[in-house]
PDB file of C-alpha atoms in Angstrom:
ATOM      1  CA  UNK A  30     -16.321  -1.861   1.896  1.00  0.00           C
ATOM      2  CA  UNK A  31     -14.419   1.204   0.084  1.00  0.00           C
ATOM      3  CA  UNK A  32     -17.067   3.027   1.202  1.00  0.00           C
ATOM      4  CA  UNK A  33     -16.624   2.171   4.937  1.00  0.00           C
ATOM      5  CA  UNK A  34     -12.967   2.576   4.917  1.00  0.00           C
ATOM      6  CA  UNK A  35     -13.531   6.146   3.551  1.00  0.00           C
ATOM      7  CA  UNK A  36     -15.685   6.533   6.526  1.00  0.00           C
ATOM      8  CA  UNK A  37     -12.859   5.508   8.735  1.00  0.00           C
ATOM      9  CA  UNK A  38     -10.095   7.382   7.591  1.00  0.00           C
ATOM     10  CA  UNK A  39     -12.608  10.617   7.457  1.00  0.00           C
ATOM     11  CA  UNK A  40     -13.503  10.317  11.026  1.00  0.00           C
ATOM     12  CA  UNK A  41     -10.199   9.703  12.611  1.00  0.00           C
ATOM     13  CA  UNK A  42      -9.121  12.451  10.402  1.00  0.00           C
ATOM     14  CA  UNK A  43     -11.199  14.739  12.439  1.00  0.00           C
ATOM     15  CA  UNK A  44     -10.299  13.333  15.258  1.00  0.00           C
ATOM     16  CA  UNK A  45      -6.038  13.857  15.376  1.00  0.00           C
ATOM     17  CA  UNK A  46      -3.941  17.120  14.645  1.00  0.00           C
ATOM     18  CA  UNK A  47      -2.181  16.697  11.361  1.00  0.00           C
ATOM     19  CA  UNK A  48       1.172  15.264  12.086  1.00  0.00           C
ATOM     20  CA  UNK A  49       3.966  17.451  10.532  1.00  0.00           C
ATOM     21  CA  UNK A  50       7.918  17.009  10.297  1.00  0.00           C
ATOM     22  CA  UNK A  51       9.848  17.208  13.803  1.00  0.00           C
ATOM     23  CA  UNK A  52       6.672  16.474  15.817  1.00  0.00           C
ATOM     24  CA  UNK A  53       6.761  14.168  18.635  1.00  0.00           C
ATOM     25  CA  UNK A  54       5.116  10.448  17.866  1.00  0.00           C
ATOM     26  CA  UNK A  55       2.930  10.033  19.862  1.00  0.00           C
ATOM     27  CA  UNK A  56       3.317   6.735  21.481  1.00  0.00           C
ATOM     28  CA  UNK A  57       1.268   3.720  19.942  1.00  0.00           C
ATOM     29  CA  UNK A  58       1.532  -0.482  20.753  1.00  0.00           C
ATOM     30  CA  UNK A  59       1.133  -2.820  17.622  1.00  0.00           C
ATOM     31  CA  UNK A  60       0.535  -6.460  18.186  1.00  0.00           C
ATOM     32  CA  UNK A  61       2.341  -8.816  15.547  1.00  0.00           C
ATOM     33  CA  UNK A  62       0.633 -11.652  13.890  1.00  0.00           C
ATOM     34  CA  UNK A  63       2.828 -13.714  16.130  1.00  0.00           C
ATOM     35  CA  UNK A  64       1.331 -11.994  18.956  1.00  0.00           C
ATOM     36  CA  UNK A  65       4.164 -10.637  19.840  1.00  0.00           C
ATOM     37  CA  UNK A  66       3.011  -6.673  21.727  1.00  0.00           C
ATOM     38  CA  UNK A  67       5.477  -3.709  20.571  1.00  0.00           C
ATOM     39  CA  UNK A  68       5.151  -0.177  22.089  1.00  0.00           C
ATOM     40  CA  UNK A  69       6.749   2.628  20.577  1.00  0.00           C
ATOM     41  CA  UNK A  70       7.959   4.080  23.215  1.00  0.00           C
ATOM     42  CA  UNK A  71      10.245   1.344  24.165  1.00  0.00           C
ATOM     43  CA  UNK A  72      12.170   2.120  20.865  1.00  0.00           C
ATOM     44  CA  UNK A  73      13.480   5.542  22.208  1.00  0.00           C
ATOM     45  CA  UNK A  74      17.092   6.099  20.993  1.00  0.00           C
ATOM     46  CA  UNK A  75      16.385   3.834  17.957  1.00  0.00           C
ATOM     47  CA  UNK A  76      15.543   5.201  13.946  1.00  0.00           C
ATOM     48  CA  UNK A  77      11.931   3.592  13.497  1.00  0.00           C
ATOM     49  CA  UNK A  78      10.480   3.403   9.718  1.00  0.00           C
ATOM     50  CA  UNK A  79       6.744   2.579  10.372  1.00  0.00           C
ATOM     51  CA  UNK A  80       5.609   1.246   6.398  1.00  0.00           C
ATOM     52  CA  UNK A  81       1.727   1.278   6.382  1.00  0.00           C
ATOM     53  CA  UNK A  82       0.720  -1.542   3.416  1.00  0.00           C
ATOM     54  CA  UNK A  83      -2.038  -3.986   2.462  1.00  0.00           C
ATOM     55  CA  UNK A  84      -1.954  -7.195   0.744  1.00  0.00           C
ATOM     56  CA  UNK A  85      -3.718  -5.945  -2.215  1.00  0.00           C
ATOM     57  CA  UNK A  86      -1.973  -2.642  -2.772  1.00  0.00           C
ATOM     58  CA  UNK A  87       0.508  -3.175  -6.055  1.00  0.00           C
ATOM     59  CA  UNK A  88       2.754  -1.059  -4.999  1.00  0.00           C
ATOM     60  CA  UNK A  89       3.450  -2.269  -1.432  1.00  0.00           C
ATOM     61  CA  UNK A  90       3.787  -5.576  -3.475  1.00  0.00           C
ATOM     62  CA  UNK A  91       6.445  -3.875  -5.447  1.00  0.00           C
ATOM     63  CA  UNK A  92       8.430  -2.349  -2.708  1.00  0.00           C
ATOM     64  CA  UNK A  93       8.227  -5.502  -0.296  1.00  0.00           C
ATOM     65  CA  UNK A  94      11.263  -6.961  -1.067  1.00  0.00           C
ATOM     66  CA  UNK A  95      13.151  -3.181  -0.955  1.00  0.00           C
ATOM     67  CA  UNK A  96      12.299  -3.230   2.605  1.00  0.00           C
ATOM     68  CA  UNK A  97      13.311  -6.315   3.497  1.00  0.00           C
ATOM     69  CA  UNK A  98      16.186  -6.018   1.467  1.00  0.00           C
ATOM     70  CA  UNK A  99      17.203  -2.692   3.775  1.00  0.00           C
ATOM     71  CA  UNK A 100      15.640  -4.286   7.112  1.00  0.00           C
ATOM     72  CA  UNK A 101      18.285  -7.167   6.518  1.00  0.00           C
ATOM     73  CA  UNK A 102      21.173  -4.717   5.781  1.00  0.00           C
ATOM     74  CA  UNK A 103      20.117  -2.111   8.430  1.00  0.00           C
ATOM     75  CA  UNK A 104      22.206  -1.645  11.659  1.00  0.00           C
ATOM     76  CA  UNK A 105      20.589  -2.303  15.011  1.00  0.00           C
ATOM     77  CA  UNK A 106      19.683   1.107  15.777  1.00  0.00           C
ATOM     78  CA  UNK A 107      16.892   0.874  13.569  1.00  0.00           C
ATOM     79  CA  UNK A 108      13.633  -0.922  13.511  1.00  0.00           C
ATOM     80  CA  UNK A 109      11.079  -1.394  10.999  1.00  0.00           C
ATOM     81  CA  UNK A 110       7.424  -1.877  12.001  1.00  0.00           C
ATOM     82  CA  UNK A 111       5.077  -2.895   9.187  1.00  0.00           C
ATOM     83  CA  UNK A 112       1.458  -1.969   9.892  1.00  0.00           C
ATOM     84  CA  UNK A 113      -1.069  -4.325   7.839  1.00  0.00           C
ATOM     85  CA  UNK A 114      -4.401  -1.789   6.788  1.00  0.00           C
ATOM     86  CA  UNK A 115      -7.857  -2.864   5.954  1.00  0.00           C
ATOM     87  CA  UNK A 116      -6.788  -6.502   4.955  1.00  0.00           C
ATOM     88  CA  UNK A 117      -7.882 -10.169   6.307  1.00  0.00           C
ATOM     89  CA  UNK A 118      -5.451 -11.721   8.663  1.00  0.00           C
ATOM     90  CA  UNK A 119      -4.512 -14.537   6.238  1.00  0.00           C
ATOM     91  CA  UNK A 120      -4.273 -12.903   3.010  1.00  0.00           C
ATOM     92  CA  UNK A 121      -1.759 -10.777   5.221  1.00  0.00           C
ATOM     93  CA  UNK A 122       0.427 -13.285   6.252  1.00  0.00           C
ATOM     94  CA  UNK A 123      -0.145 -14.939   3.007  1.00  0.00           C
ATOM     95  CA  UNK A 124       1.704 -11.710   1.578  1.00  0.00           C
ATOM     96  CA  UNK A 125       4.237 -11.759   4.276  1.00  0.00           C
ATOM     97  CA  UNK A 126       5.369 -15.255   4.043  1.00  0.00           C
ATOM     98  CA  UNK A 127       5.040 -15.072  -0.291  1.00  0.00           C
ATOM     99  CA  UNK A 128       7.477 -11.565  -0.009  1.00  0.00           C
ATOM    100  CA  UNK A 129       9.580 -13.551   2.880  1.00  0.00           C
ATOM    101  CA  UNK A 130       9.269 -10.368   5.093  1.00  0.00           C
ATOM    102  CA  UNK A 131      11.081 -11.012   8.335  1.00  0.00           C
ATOM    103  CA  UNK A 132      10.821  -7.688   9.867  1.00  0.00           C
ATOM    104  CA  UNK A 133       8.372  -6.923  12.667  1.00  0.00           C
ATOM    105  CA  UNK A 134       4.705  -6.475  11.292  1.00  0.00           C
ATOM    106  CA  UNK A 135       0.985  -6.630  12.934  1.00  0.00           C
ATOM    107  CA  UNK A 136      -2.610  -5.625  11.676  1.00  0.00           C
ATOM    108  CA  UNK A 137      -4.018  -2.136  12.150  1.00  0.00           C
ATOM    109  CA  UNK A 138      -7.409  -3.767  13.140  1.00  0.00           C
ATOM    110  CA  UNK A 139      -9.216  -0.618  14.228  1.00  0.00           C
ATOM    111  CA  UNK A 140      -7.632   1.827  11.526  1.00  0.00           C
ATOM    112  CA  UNK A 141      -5.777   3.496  14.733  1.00  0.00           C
ATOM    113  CA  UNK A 142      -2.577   3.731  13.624  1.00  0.00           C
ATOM    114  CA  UNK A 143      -2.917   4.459   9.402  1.00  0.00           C
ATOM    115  CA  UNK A 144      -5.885   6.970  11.433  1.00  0.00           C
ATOM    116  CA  UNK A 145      -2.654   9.268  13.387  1.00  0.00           C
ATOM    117  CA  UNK A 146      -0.515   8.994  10.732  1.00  0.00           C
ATOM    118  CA  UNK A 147      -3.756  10.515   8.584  1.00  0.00           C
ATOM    119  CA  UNK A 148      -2.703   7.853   5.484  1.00  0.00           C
ATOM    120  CA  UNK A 149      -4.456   8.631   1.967  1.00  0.00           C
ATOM    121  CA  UNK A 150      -3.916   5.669   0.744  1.00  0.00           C
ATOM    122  CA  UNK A 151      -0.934   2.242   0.728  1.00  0.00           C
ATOM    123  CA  UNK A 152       1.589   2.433   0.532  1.00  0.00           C
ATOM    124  CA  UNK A 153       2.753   5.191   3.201  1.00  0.00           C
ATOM    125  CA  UNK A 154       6.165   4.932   4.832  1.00  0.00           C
ATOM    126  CA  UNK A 155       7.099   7.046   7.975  1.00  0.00           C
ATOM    127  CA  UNK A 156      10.605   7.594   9.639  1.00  0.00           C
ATOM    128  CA  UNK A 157      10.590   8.670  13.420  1.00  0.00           C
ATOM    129  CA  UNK A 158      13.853   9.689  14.615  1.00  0.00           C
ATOM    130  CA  UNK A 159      15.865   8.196  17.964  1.00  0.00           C
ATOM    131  CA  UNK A 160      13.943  11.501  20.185  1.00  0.00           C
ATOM    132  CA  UNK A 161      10.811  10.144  18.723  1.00  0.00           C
ATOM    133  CA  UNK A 162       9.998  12.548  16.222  1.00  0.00           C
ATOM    134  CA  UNK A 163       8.655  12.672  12.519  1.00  0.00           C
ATOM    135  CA  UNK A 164      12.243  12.947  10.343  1.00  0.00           C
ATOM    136  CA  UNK A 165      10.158  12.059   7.063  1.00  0.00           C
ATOM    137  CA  UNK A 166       7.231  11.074   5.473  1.00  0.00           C
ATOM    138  CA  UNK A 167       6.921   8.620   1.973  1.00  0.00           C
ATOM    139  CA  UNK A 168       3.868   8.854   0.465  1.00  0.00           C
ATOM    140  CA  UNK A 169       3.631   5.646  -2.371  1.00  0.00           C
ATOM    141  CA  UNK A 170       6.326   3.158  -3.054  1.00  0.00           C
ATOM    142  CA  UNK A 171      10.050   3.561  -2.878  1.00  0.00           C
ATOM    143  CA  UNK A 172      10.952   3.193  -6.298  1.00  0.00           C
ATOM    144  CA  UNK A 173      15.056   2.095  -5.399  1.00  0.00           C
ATOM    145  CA  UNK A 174      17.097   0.778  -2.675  1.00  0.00           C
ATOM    146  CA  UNK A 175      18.974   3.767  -3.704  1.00  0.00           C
ATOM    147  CA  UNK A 176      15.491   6.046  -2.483  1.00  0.00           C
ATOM    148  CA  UNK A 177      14.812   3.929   0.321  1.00  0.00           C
ATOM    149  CA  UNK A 178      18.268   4.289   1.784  1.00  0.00           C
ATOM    150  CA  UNK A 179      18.344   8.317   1.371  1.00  0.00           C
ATOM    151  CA  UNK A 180      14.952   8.316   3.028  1.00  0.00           C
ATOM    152  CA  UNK A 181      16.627   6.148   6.077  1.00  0.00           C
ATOM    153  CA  UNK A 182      19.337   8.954   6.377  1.00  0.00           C
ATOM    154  CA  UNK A 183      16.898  11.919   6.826  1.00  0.00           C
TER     155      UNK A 183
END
């Protein structure tokens, strides 16, 4: 399984340009657990912080309630998207529900989305500003609401 994951994130590697600071998103759709479809794009003029995680990652474990500490205090200009990686659907929402995550989150199912955003690992935390672009990148787990709110403010 590690094995094939490496394989994953190799090829679609190859396959994007690396993503750097002020470059346009380019537009992806994420479908929640819920089913509910989101599409980027329709979140122009809104702060987006995209959190890539997995139910057996420590650290997202460790940060969970951070975020949905700041997704509860944030103001309606910005959005969270969590983006479940390389995990089963219930020990997902098993995490979700256990972490009481109310912000919008979906699975990753074909590695498309951790693949553009060219992840090495969980967690990885991403901030696209209201013109769509990359303000900020978080590689690990926010250690602080103090961290998490600076990186909100780049």
């Amino acid at each position: 399984m590690a094995f094939l994951l490496f394989l994953i994130l190799v090829i679609n590697r190859a396959t994007f340009q690396p993503l750097r600071l002020g470059d346009t998103v380019k537009d992806f759709s994420i479908t929640s657990f819920e089913g509910e479809k989101l599409q980027l794009s329709d979140l122009r003029g809104k702060t987006v912080l995209v959190n890539i995680w997995a139910s057996w990652c420590v650290e997202c474990q460790a940060e969970a309630a951070l975020l949905e500490n700041a997704w509860q205090q944030a103001p309606e200009d910005v959005v969270f998207i969590g983006v479940d990686y390389a995990d089963t659907q219930s020990a997902a929402k098993q995490f979700l529900a256990a972490n009481g995550i109310t912000y919008f989150n979906g699975p990753d199912l074909q590695a498309k989305i951790s693949g553009y955003f060219q992840i090495t690992g969980v967690p990885e935390t991403f901030l696209i500003d209201k013109e769509g672009r990359l303000a900020a990148i978080k590689i690990g787990s926010f250690a602080s609401a103090e961290e998490l709110n600076a990186f909100l403010q780049k």
